[in-house]
Amino acid sequence: MSILVDKQNKVIVQGMLGEKGTFHTKRMIEFGTNVVAGVIPEKGGSEYLNLPIFDTVCDAVEQTGADTSIIFASSPFAGDSMMEAADAGIRLCICITGRIPQQDMMRVKRYIKGFDESERMQLIGPGSAGIISPGKGLVGVMPSYFYREGDVGIIARAGTLGFEAAYQLHKADIGISTSVGIGSETITGTTFVELLERFNTDDETKAVIMLGEIGGLQEVEAARYFRDHMKKPVISYIAGVAAPKGKRMGHAGAIITAYGESAAEKIEALKECNMPIVSDPSIFAESIKEFL
Amino acid sequence: MDIHEYQAKELLSEFGVTVPQGGLAYSPAQAVYRAKGIESENVLVKAQIHSGARTAAGGIVPCSGEDEIRKAADELMGKCLVTRQTGPKGQIVHRLYVEQQMDSVREYYVGFVLDRQMERVVVMASADGGMNIEDRYNQKPESLIRAVIEPAVGMQTFQARWIVFKLGIDKSLLTQMVTTLLGCYRAFRDLDATLVEINPLAVTSDGQLVALDAKMSFDDNALFRRERIANLRDEAQEDPLSRKATERGLNYVRLDGDIGCLVNGAGLALATLDLIQVAGGKPANFLDIGVGAQPDVVNKAINTMLADESVKVILVNIFAGTNRCDWIAEGLVAAIKKFNVSVPVIVRLAGTNAKTGKTILQESGVAVVIAESMRDAAELAVEQVK
């Protein structure tokens, strides 16, 4: 098994025409992901990268049976794209685009919650690096060549930190079941807790690396879930010990505004839940090895 | 993005919030002229910097009459104000706001922010206006009233009324207070704000509800659709290096150490700062060149870092996923030659084409130290500054 993405996903691409969309669509196809169509308003009926193009997500879903979407549309339009996917019955939506206005995300989340739970789309991102289940599927922008099949799950807010961890595992001959980039915007879809829950019941995952950072409180919620429900080892890293308060460190969500959001305060809260913490980001592989 | 008090007041007044009479001045003469347009004799000369807590720093001066206004304006203009929010470097005053002085009998606090956990806008209100709200909250959290706004329908009148009754505000002020609260909410929503704060919101002796100070911040990611707000940016209030970096399309935050960092990806950049700290050093900056960096970006990044005189060593940490180490190496060599970089440069390259990248660096003849891991790189950099 793996979580969220395997060989079954039928993937459409929203915002495929741009440089990023084109580049990563090709890479996903090369990887073996079942990309079935693209959605480009006004270009419906044409072809791009040998894929059929539809005007709307609804058309694409009806014609191809797509259940998964990946979004590269630029930030002013990405909120609209997410809602269109939810409306069309897409089950899993990965929004790579970041820097989306907060109020757009507030509305997107509110809109998605309006669906009955059984029909509700799972949103990963925005600002996500996507999902990769090595040997099965890539719906994301990971450089797949150093992701090998295995039994470690990775959840990362920051894309590059997830890559770094995967690369360290690769060098140490450790494989990955699924790696998910959840993004580090102020408001995001899926959280650490929801993904820990999935890894908890995934037969192929033996241990999880959780890569958090400053801003927000979701790492602390994840630590509580770990303490109360997690049956597998999890190691965590919180980036931003050296970050000052009130400064936005690259990501929209990486800003300390309230108590509990700094790295030191989070680490304190994680320790209280007995979650193992790695303080050196160059030793992820060694640290997870102990638990395999 | 932050704006000045006078700009926030102008915006909020368009949404029905009452503010004192006032005018903007760039010189003492202009301040005197502005005061003439104000009906009362007593005015405040207020330094316009992107910071609160200005009273304690001497940035707000009560005046009566031309001479006092000229003197106060003369002293404030060009002065570097250090408040508890500016940090030790302070902010230089380039603009003054001359405002009618109001007599207040009661002062309230009203603030609108986004609550990340709830993913909703929250209104906070308190009957202890004027003072620092964080201090107040820490002392007496129950004194802060909170109402959550449902995004699909927006703030409702009953919520505004509820706040008024909860605060124990005199019922004769009900309509004014409801107008003010709903106005603030609409300003927050319609202008893509991330913060709207009125502190203090005062009741005057003649029964008026007036915003004596106002603060607004805006969502940088929404400025593309808020041209008017984007035009309110006061570049003089920003760190010149950070401003330059932003113009160059870099993600840069200046810090107070001496190890310059050039990293791809915000998460890795944060982790690099941490490693430097673990190794006993202090980073001079956060700099993320982005995930798909091209050689000219490296050039811009090196240029930005060199402008900071406190940088004693440069640490380059690249993990190439979707970009390529050979591009980065080429860019580095070119930049080091172009700018005659004299400080030591430590480079860690990993990921796509790392080998080629290292070869390029070694064969270039420029003096760089190649580190094998992130940690080695951080330790080597710290050694250089010790």
PDB file of N, CA and C in Angstrom, chain A residues 24 76 99-104 106 109-110 113 141 143 145-146 157-158 160-161 163-164 167 185-188 215-217 221 237-242 244 247-253 280-282, chain B residues 114 116-117 119-121 150-152 188-189 192-194 219-222 224-225 251 253-255 264-268 270-271 273-275 277-278 286 291 319 321-322 348 350-352 374-375:
ATOM      1  N   HIS A  24       6.251  19.778 -15.434  1.00  0.00           N
ATOM      2  CA  HIS A  24       5.941  18.735 -14.458  1.00  0.00           C
ATOM      3  C   HIS A  24       4.922  17.723 -14.982  1.00  0.00           C
ATOM      4  N   PRO A  76      -3.606  34.086  -8.579  1.00  0.00           N
ATOM      5  CA  PRO A  76      -4.917  34.752  -8.591  1.00  0.00           C
ATOM      6  C   PRO A  76      -6.071  33.816  -8.971  1.00  0.00           C
ATOM      7  N   ARG A  99       1.362  31.137  -2.450  1.00  0.00           N
ATOM      8  CA  ARG A  99       1.139  32.582  -2.355  1.00  0.00           C
ATOM      9  C   ARG A  99      -0.281  32.971  -2.769  1.00  0.00           C
ATOM     10  N   ILE A 100      -1.236  32.249  -2.247  1.00  0.00           N
ATOM     11  CA  ILE A 100      -2.631  32.505  -2.561  1.00  0.00           C
ATOM     12  C   ILE A 100      -3.210  33.446  -1.507  1.00  0.00           C
ATOM     13  N   PRO A 101      -3.993  34.449  -1.909  1.00  0.00           N
ATOM     14  CA  PRO A 101      -4.558  35.363  -0.908  1.00  0.00           C
ATOM     15  C   PRO A 101      -5.289  34.593   0.203  1.00  0.00           C
ATOM     16  N   GLN A 102      -5.056  35.025   1.439  1.00  0.00           N
ATOM     17  CA  GLN A 102      -5.655  34.360   2.606  1.00  0.00           C
ATOM     18  C   GLN A 102      -7.169  34.241   2.497  1.00  0.00           C
ATOM     19  N   GLN A 103      -7.789  35.329   2.051  1.00  0.00           N
ATOM     20  CA  GLN A 103      -9.256  35.315   2.023  1.00  0.00           C
ATOM     21  C   GLN A 103      -9.777  34.350   0.961  1.00  0.00           C
ATOM     22  N   ASP A 104      -9.018  34.151  -0.110  1.00  0.00           N
ATOM     23  CA  ASP A 104      -9.405  33.155  -1.106  1.00  0.00           C
ATOM     24  C   ASP A 104      -9.392  31.771  -0.458  1.00  0.00           C
ATOM     25  N   MET A 106      -9.656  31.057   2.689  1.00  0.00           N
ATOM     26  CA  MET A 106     -10.719  30.960   3.686  1.00  0.00           C
ATOM     27  C   MET A 106     -12.014  30.515   2.996  1.00  0.00           C
ATOM     28  N   LYS A 109     -11.758  26.756   1.687  1.00  0.00           N
ATOM     29  CA  LYS A 109     -11.953  25.766   2.753  1.00  0.00           C
ATOM     30  C   LYS A 109     -13.424  25.706   3.178  1.00  0.00           C
ATOM     31  N   ARG A 110     -14.022  26.885   3.267  1.00  0.00           N
ATOM     32  CA  ARG A 110     -15.438  26.952   3.647  1.00  0.00           C
ATOM     33  C   ARG A 110     -16.297  26.237   2.614  1.00  0.00           C
ATOM     34  N   LYS A 113     -15.916  22.424   2.846  1.00  0.00           N
ATOM     35  CA  LYS A 113     -16.607  21.882   4.020  1.00  0.00           C
ATOM     36  C   LYS A 113     -18.114  21.794   3.805  1.00  0.00           C
ATOM     37  N   VAL A 141       5.864  17.562  -7.724  1.00  0.00           N
ATOM     38  CA  VAL A 141       7.037  18.113  -8.397  1.00  0.00           C
ATOM     39  C   VAL A 141       8.341  17.550  -7.826  1.00  0.00           C
ATOM     40  N   PRO A 143      11.729  15.575  -7.417  1.00  0.00           N
ATOM     41  CA  PRO A 143      12.709  14.982  -8.338  1.00  0.00           C
ATOM     42  C   PRO A 143      12.760  13.484  -8.066  1.00  0.00           C
ATOM     43  N   TYR A 145      13.975  10.742  -9.090  1.00  0.00           N
ATOM     44  CA  TYR A 145      15.026   9.738  -9.268  1.00  0.00           C
ATOM     45  C   TYR A 145      15.651   9.241  -7.963  1.00  0.00           C
ATOM     46  N   PHE A 146      15.564  10.000  -6.901  1.00  0.00           N
ATOM     47  CA  PHE A 146      16.148   9.480  -5.658  1.00  0.00           C
ATOM     48  C   PHE A 146      15.095   9.035  -4.631  1.00  0.00           C
ATOM     49  N   ARG A 157       6.117  20.308   5.492  1.00  0.00           N
ATOM     50  CA  ARG A 157       5.501  21.582   5.115  1.00  0.00           C
ATOM     51  C   ARG A 157       6.285  22.190   3.959  1.00  0.00           C
ATOM     52  N   ALA A 158       7.605  22.259   4.110  1.00  0.00           N
ATOM     53  CA  ALA A 158       8.429  22.868   3.070  1.00  0.00           C
ATOM     54  C   ALA A 158       8.861  21.817   2.064  1.00  0.00           C
ATOM     55  N   THR A 160      11.423  21.736  -0.176  1.00  0.00           N
ATOM     56  CA  THR A 160      12.848  21.402  -0.248  1.00  0.00           C
ATOM     57  C   THR A 160      13.317  20.585   0.949  1.00  0.00           C
ATOM     58  N   LEU A 161      12.715  20.784   2.104  1.00  0.00           N
ATOM     59  CA  LEU A 161      13.111  19.981   3.270  1.00  0.00           C
ATOM     60  C   LEU A 161      12.698  18.532   3.070  1.00  0.00           C
ATOM     61  N   PHE A 163      12.494  17.091   0.145  1.00  0.00           N
ATOM     62  CA  PHE A 163      13.453  16.559  -0.832  1.00  0.00           C
ATOM     63  C   PHE A 163      14.744  16.167  -0.105  1.00  0.00           C
ATOM     64  N   GLU A 164      15.187  17.066   0.763  1.00  0.00           N
ATOM     65  CA  GLU A 164      16.437  16.850   1.502  1.00  0.00           C
ATOM     66  C   GLU A 164      16.355  15.543   2.300  1.00  0.00           C
ATOM     67  N   TYR A 167      16.440  12.542   0.026  1.00  0.00           N
ATOM     68  CA  TYR A 167      17.774  12.356  -0.527  1.00  0.00           C
ATOM     69  C   TYR A 167      18.693  11.681   0.493  1.00  0.00           C
ATOM     70  N   GLU A 185       1.465  27.537   3.696  1.00  0.00           N
ATOM     71  CA  GLU A 185       0.686  28.759   3.600  1.00  0.00           C
ATOM     72  C   GLU A 185      -0.027  28.975   4.938  1.00  0.00           C
ATOM     73  N   THR A 186      -0.632  30.136   5.099  1.00  0.00           N
ATOM     74  CA  THR A 186      -1.338  30.419   6.349  1.00  0.00           C
ATOM     75  C   THR A 186      -2.511  29.457   6.537  1.00  0.00           C
ATOM     76  N   ILE A 187      -3.253  29.234   5.465  1.00  0.00           N
ATOM     77  CA  ILE A 187      -4.360  28.270   5.524  1.00  0.00           C
ATOM     78  C   ILE A 187      -4.080  27.176   4.504  1.00  0.00           C
ATOM     79  N   THR A 188      -4.058  25.934   4.971  1.00  0.00           N
ATOM     80  CA  THR A 188      -3.818  24.838   4.033  1.00  0.00           C
ATOM     81  C   THR A 188      -4.903  23.782   4.184  1.00  0.00           C
ATOM     82  N   GLY A 215       5.374  28.957  12.894  1.00  0.00           N
ATOM     83  CA  GLY A 215       4.082  29.452  12.413  1.00  0.00           C
ATOM     84  C   GLY A 215       2.985  28.412  12.571  1.00  0.00           C
ATOM     85  N   GLY A 216       1.807  28.875  13.059  1.00  0.00           N
ATOM     86  CA  GLY A 216       0.675  27.965  13.218  1.00  0.00           C
ATOM     87  C   GLY A 216       0.893  27.012  14.384  1.00  0.00           C
ATOM     88  N   LEU A 217      -0.068  26.117  14.574  1.00  0.00           N
ATOM     89  CA  LEU A 217       0.019  25.221  15.729  1.00  0.00           C
ATOM     90  C   LEU A 217      -0.157  23.755  15.352  1.00  0.00           C
ATOM     91  N   GLU A 221      -0.680  19.816  17.464  1.00  0.00           N
ATOM     92  CA  GLU A 221      -1.829  18.907  17.351  1.00  0.00           C
ATOM     93  C   GLU A 221      -1.364  17.523  16.902  1.00  0.00           C
ATOM     94  N   TYR A 237      11.077  17.186  13.030  1.00  0.00           N
ATOM     95  CA  TYR A 237      12.045  18.278  12.982  1.00  0.00           C
ATOM     96  C   TYR A 237      11.246  19.563  12.822  1.00  0.00           C
ATOM     97  N   ILE A 238      11.616  20.591  13.571  1.00  0.00           N
ATOM     98  CA  ILE A 238      10.930  21.884  13.445  1.00  0.00           C
ATOM     99  C   ILE A 238      11.950  22.910  12.970  1.00  0.00           C
ATOM    100  N   ALA A 239      11.773  23.392  11.755  1.00  0.00           N
ATOM    101  CA  ALA A 239      12.719  24.374  11.220  1.00  0.00           C
ATOM    102  C   ALA A 239      12.391  25.768  11.736  1.00  0.00           C
ATOM    103  N   GLY A 240      13.416  26.546  11.979  1.00  0.00           N
ATOM    104  CA  GLY A 240      13.204  27.951  12.329  1.00  0.00           C
ATOM    105  C   GLY A 240      13.561  28.311  13.755  1.00  0.00           C
ATOM    106  N   VAL A 241      14.432  27.517  14.395  1.00  0.00           N
ATOM    107  CA  VAL A 241      14.870  27.845  15.759  1.00  0.00           C
ATOM    108  C   VAL A 241      15.528  29.231  15.764  1.00  0.00           C
ATOM    109  N   ALA A 242      16.224  29.534  14.650  1.00  0.00           N
ATOM    110  CA  ALA A 242      16.961  30.796  14.591  1.00  0.00           C
ATOM    111  C   ALA A 242      16.124  31.944  14.030  1.00  0.00           C
ATOM    112  N   PRO A 244      13.543  35.057  13.828  1.00  0.00           N
ATOM    113  CA  PRO A 244      13.011  36.076  14.729  1.00  0.00           C
ATOM    114  C   PRO A 244      11.487  36.154  14.670  1.00  0.00           C
ATOM    115  N   LYS A 247       8.699  38.120  11.632  1.00  0.00           N
ATOM    116  CA  LYS A 247       9.239  38.242  10.272  1.00  0.00           C
ATOM    117  C   LYS A 247       8.769  37.064   9.454  1.00  0.00           C
ATOM    118  N   ARG A 248       8.305  37.337   8.249  1.00  0.00           N
ATOM    119  CA  ARG A 248       7.848  36.268   7.377  1.00  0.00           C
ATOM    120  C   ARG A 248       9.053  35.636   6.713  1.00  0.00           C
ATOM    121  N   MET A 249       9.322  34.365   7.026  1.00  0.00           N
ATOM    122  CA  MET A 249      10.513  33.703   6.499  1.00  0.00           C
ATOM    123  C   MET A 249      10.168  32.927   5.232  1.00  0.00           C
ATOM    124  N   GLY A 250      10.040  33.623   4.149  1.00  0.00           N
ATOM    125  CA  GLY A 250       9.806  32.969   2.862  1.00  0.00           C
ATOM    126  C   GLY A 250       8.388  32.495   2.653  1.00  0.00           C
ATOM    127  N   HIS A 251       7.929  31.569   3.446  1.00  0.00           N
ATOM    128  CA  HIS A 251       6.557  31.069   3.315  1.00  0.00           C
ATOM    129  C   HIS A 251       5.574  32.028   3.971  1.00  0.00           C
ATOM    130  N   ALA A 252       4.380  32.116   3.383  1.00  0.00           N
ATOM    131  CA  ALA A 252       3.349  32.949   3.995  1.00  0.00           C
ATOM    132  C   ALA A 252       3.057  32.488   5.416  1.00  0.00           C
ATOM    133  N   GLY A 253       3.114  31.168   5.631  1.00  0.00           N
ATOM    134  CA  GLY A 253       2.740  30.630   6.939  1.00  0.00           C
ATOM    135  C   GLY A 253       3.889  30.594   7.932  1.00  0.00           C
ATOM    136  N   ASP A 280      19.051  18.356  14.298  1.00  0.00           N
ATOM    137  CA  ASP A 280      20.031  18.581  13.239  1.00  0.00           C
ATOM    138  C   ASP A 280      19.459  18.071  11.911  1.00  0.00           C
ATOM    139  N   PRO A 281      19.154  18.964  10.980  1.00  0.00           N
ATOM    140  CA  PRO A 281      18.501  18.539   9.727  1.00  0.00           C
ATOM    141  C   PRO A 281      19.404  17.758   8.786  1.00  0.00           C
ATOM    142  N   SER A 282      20.621  17.429   9.206  1.00  0.00           N
ATOM    143  CA  SER A 282      21.472  16.636   8.323  1.00  0.00           C
ATOM    144  C   SER A 282      21.513  15.159   8.738  1.00  0.00           C
TER     145      SER A 282
ATOM    146  N   LEU B 114      -6.970  37.244  11.313  1.00  0.00           N
ATOM    147  CA  LEU B 114      -7.336  35.912  10.855  1.00  0.00           C
ATOM    148  C   LEU B 114      -6.865  34.904  11.897  1.00  0.00           C
ATOM    149  N   ARG B 116      -5.741  31.344  12.407  1.00  0.00           N
ATOM    150  CA  ARG B 116      -5.269  30.258  11.532  1.00  0.00           C
ATOM    151  C   ARG B 116      -5.925  28.933  11.835  1.00  0.00           C
ATOM    152  N   GLN B 117      -6.146  28.655  13.106  1.00  0.00           N
ATOM    153  CA  GLN B 117      -6.709  27.352  13.470  1.00  0.00           C
ATOM    154  C   GLN B 117      -8.142  27.236  12.980  1.00  0.00           C
ATOM    155  N   GLU B 119      -9.483  29.217  10.735  1.00  0.00           N
ATOM    156  CA  GLU B 119      -9.559  29.663   9.342  1.00  0.00           C
ATOM    157  C   GLU B 119     -10.668  30.688   9.152  1.00  0.00           C
ATOM    158  N   ARG B 120     -10.836  31.515  10.152  1.00  0.00           N
ATOM    159  CA  ARG B 120     -11.867  32.555  10.088  1.00  0.00           C
ATOM    160  C   ARG B 120     -11.320  33.865  10.628  1.00  0.00           C
ATOM    161  N   VAL B 121     -12.014  34.949  10.269  1.00  0.00           N
ATOM    162  CA  VAL B 121     -11.645  36.247  10.828  1.00  0.00           C
ATOM    163  C   VAL B 121     -12.271  36.337  12.220  1.00  0.00           C
ATOM    164  N   GLU B 150     -18.278  34.114  10.304  1.00  0.00           N
ATOM    165  CA  GLU B 150     -18.502  33.049   9.324  1.00  0.00           C
ATOM    166  C   GLU B 150     -18.212  33.627   7.927  1.00  0.00           C
ATOM    167  N   PRO B 151     -17.221  33.040   7.199  1.00  0.00           N
ATOM    168  CA  PRO B 151     -16.785  33.663   5.953  1.00  0.00           C
ATOM    169  C   PRO B 151     -17.856  33.757   4.863  1.00  0.00           C
ATOM    170  N   ALA B 152     -18.784  32.826   4.849  1.00  0.00           N
ATOM    171  CA  ALA B 152     -19.773  32.837   3.770  1.00  0.00           C
ATOM    172  C   ALA B 152     -20.760  34.005   3.896  1.00  0.00           C
ATOM    173  N   PHE B 188     -11.628  45.192   6.246  1.00  0.00           N
ATOM    174  CA  PHE B 188     -10.775  44.004   6.313  1.00  0.00           C
ATOM    175  C   PHE B 188     -11.020  43.110   5.089  1.00  0.00           C
ATOM    176  N   ARG B 189     -12.297  42.846   4.850  1.00  0.00           N
ATOM    177  CA  ARG B 189     -12.680  41.936   3.768  1.00  0.00           C
ATOM    178  C   ARG B 189     -12.405  42.531   2.383  1.00  0.00           C
ATOM    179  N   ASP B 192      -8.545  43.137   1.503  1.00  0.00           N
ATOM    180  CA  ASP B 192      -7.612  42.035   1.745  1.00  0.00           C
ATOM    181  C   ASP B 192      -6.625  42.367   2.860  1.00  0.00           C
ATOM    182  N   ALA B 193      -7.151  42.838   3.970  1.00  0.00           N
ATOM    183  CA  ALA B 193      -6.291  43.144   5.108  1.00  0.00           C
ATOM    184  C   ALA B 193      -5.944  41.871   5.855  1.00  0.00           C
ATOM    185  N   THR B 194      -4.878  41.925   6.645  1.00  0.00           N
ATOM    186  CA  THR B 194      -4.571  40.834   7.560  1.00  0.00           C
ATOM    187  C   THR B 194      -4.715  41.313   9.001  1.00  0.00           C
ATOM    188  N   ASP B 219      -2.422  41.695   3.060  1.00  0.00           N
ATOM    189  CA  ASP B 219      -1.928  40.426   2.526  1.00  0.00           C
ATOM    190  C   ASP B 219      -1.080  40.699   1.279  1.00  0.00           C
ATOM    191  N   ASP B 220       0.217  40.446   1.380  1.00  0.00           N
ATOM    192  CA  ASP B 220       1.107  40.681   0.235  1.00  0.00           C
ATOM    193  C   ASP B 220       0.651  39.897  -0.996  1.00  0.00           C
ATOM    194  N   ASN B 221       0.091  38.725  -0.769  1.00  0.00           N
ATOM    195  CA  ASN B 221      -0.310  37.877  -1.883  1.00  0.00           C
ATOM    196  C   ASN B 221      -1.562  38.373  -2.597  1.00  0.00           C
ATOM    197  N   ALA B 222      -2.227  39.374  -2.013  1.00  0.00           N
ATOM    198  CA  ALA B 222      -3.454  39.888  -2.638  1.00  0.00           C
ATOM    199  C   ALA B 222      -3.235  41.275  -3.218  1.00  0.00           C
ATOM    200  N   PHE B 224      -1.878  42.187  -5.832  1.00  0.00           N
ATOM    201  CA  PHE B 224      -2.099  42.256  -7.281  1.00  0.00           C
ATOM    202  C   PHE B 224      -3.489  42.782  -7.620  1.00  0.00           C
ATOM    203  N   ARG B 225      -4.446  42.597  -6.699  1.00  0.00           N
ATOM    204  CA  ARG B 225      -5.800  43.064  -6.997  1.00  0.00           C
ATOM    205  C   ARG B 225      -6.172  44.277  -6.148  1.00  0.00           C
ATOM    206  N   ASN B 251      13.796  36.246  -2.000  1.00  0.00           N
ATOM    207  CA  ASN B 251      13.115  36.122  -0.733  1.00  0.00           C
ATOM    208  C   ASN B 251      14.154  36.354   0.353  1.00  0.00           C
ATOM    209  N   VAL B 253      15.432  38.131   4.150  1.00  0.00           N
ATOM    210  CA  VAL B 253      15.169  38.784   5.431  1.00  0.00           C
ATOM    211  C   VAL B 253      16.521  39.037   6.079  1.00  0.00           C
ATOM    212  N   ARG B 254      16.772  40.282   6.443  1.00  0.00           N
ATOM    213  CA  ARG B 254      18.049  40.607   7.058  1.00  0.00           C
ATOM    214  C   ARG B 254      18.013  40.250   8.537  1.00  0.00           C
ATOM    215  N   LEU B 255      19.066  39.604   9.018  1.00  0.00           N
ATOM    216  CA  LEU B 255      19.159  39.244  10.436  1.00  0.00           C
ATOM    217  C   LEU B 255      20.412  39.922  11.010  1.00  0.00           C
ATOM    218  N   ASN B 264      18.428  27.396  -1.661  1.00  0.00           N
ATOM    219  CA  ASN B 264      17.229  27.276  -2.502  1.00  0.00           C
ATOM    220  C   ASN B 264      16.109  26.585  -1.730  1.00  0.00           C
ATOM    221  N   GLY B 265      14.992  27.270  -1.664  1.00  0.00           N
ATOM    222  CA  GLY B 265      13.839  26.739  -0.937  1.00  0.00           C
ATOM    223  C   GLY B 265      13.768  27.337   0.453  1.00  0.00           C
ATOM    224  N   ALA B 266      12.572  27.778   0.847  1.00  0.00           N
ATOM    225  CA  ALA B 266      12.414  28.461   2.133  1.00  0.00           C
ATOM    226  C   ALA B 266      12.648  27.518   3.307  1.00  0.00           C
ATOM    227  N   GLY B 267      12.198  26.278   3.184  1.00  0.00           N
ATOM    228  CA  GLY B 267      12.348  25.323   4.289  1.00  0.00           C
ATOM    229  C   GLY B 267      13.807  24.996   4.534  1.00  0.00           C
ATOM    230  N   LEU B 268      14.534  24.761   3.446  1.00  0.00           N
ATOM    231  CA  LEU B 268      15.952  24.454   3.570  1.00  0.00           C
ATOM    232  C   LEU B 268      16.702  25.680   4.090  1.00  0.00           C
ATOM    233  N   LEU B 270      15.534  27.951   6.145  1.00  0.00           N
ATOM    234  CA  LEU B 270      15.283  27.994   7.583  1.00  0.00           C
ATOM    235  C   LEU B 270      16.173  26.992   8.307  1.00  0.00           C
ATOM    236  N   ALA B 271      16.254  25.773   7.739  1.00  0.00           N
ATOM    237  CA  ALA B 271      17.054  24.720   8.357  1.00  0.00           C
ATOM    238  C   ALA B 271      18.528  25.108   8.381  1.00  0.00           C
ATOM    239  N   LEU B 273      19.750  28.164   8.649  1.00  0.00           N
ATOM    240  CA  LEU B 273      19.932  29.117   9.758  1.00  0.00           C
ATOM    241  C   LEU B 273      20.063  28.350  11.074  1.00  0.00           C
ATOM    242  N   ASP B 274      19.229  27.328  11.212  1.00  0.00           N
ATOM    243  CA  ASP B 274      19.257  26.534  12.446  1.00  0.00           C
ATOM    244  C   ASP B 274      20.603  25.842  12.632  1.00  0.00           C
ATOM    245  N   LEU B 275      21.104  25.261  11.530  1.00  0.00           N
ATOM    246  CA  LEU B 275      22.383  24.544  11.619  1.00  0.00           C
ATOM    247  C   LEU B 275      23.509  25.487  12.010  1.00  0.00           C
ATOM    248  N   GLN B 277      23.213  28.111  13.809  1.00  0.00           N
ATOM    249  CA  GLN B 277      23.048  28.375  15.243  1.00  0.00           C
ATOM    250  C   GLN B 277      23.539  27.192  16.077  1.00  0.00           C
ATOM    251  N   VAL B 278      23.202  25.968  15.632  1.00  0.00           N
ATOM    252  CA  VAL B 278      23.656  24.765  16.332  1.00  0.00           C
ATOM    253  C   VAL B 278      25.191  24.732  16.364  1.00  0.00           C
ATOM    254  N   PHE B 286      18.345  35.546   5.887  1.00  0.00           N
ATOM    255  CA  PHE B 286      17.593  34.428   5.302  1.00  0.00           C
ATOM    256  C   PHE B 286      17.515  34.784   3.831  1.00  0.00           C
ATOM    257  N   VAL B 291      13.110  27.589  -6.021  1.00  0.00           N
ATOM    258  CA  VAL B 291      13.415  26.195  -6.324  1.00  0.00           C
ATOM    259  C   VAL B 291      13.964  26.006  -7.741  1.00  0.00           C
ATOM    260  N   PHE B 319      20.228  22.343  -2.558  1.00  0.00           N
ATOM    261  CA  PHE B 319      19.758  21.004  -2.835  1.00  0.00           C
ATOM    262  C   PHE B 319      18.951  21.091  -4.121  1.00  0.00           C
ATOM    263  N   GLY B 321      16.641  19.946  -6.752  1.00  0.00           N
ATOM    264  CA  GLY B 321      15.624  18.976  -7.099  1.00  0.00           C
ATOM    265  C   GLY B 321      15.217  19.234  -8.526  1.00  0.00           C
ATOM    266  N   THR B 322      14.461  20.312  -8.719  1.00  0.00           N
ATOM    267  CA  THR B 322      14.020  20.655 -10.065  1.00  0.00           C
ATOM    268  C   THR B 322      15.007  21.585 -10.764  1.00  0.00           C
ATOM    269  N   ARG B 348      27.879  23.945  -0.447  1.00  0.00           N
ATOM    270  CA  ARG B 348      27.410  22.569  -0.377  1.00  0.00           C
ATOM    271  C   ARG B 348      26.433  22.363  -1.523  1.00  0.00           C
ATOM    272  N   ALA B 350      24.114  19.453  -3.539  1.00  0.00           N
ATOM    273  CA  ALA B 350      23.603  18.086  -3.538  1.00  0.00           C
ATOM    274  C   ALA B 350      22.433  17.992  -4.505  1.00  0.00           C
ATOM    275  N   GLY B 351      22.147  16.788  -4.941  1.00  0.00           N
ATOM    276  CA  GLY B 351      21.022  16.571  -5.841  1.00  0.00           C
ATOM    277  C   GLY B 351      21.463  16.559  -7.303  1.00  0.00           C
ATOM    278  N   THR B 352      20.574  17.016  -8.185  1.00  0.00           N
ATOM    279  CA  THR B 352      20.799  16.937  -9.624  1.00  0.00           C
ATOM    280  C   THR B 352      22.121  17.583 -10.059  1.00  0.00           C
ATOM    281  N   MET B 374      25.451  19.452   4.786  1.00  0.00           N
ATOM    282  CA  MET B 374      24.933  20.695   5.327  1.00  0.00           C
ATOM    283  C   MET B 374      25.645  21.064   6.608  1.00  0.00           C
ATOM    284  N   ARG B 375      25.868  20.038   7.441  1.00  0.00           N
ATOM    285  CA  ARG B 375      26.453  20.309   8.735  1.00  0.00           C
ATOM    286  C   ARG B 375      27.906  20.752   8.610  1.00  0.00           C
TER     287      ARG B 375
END
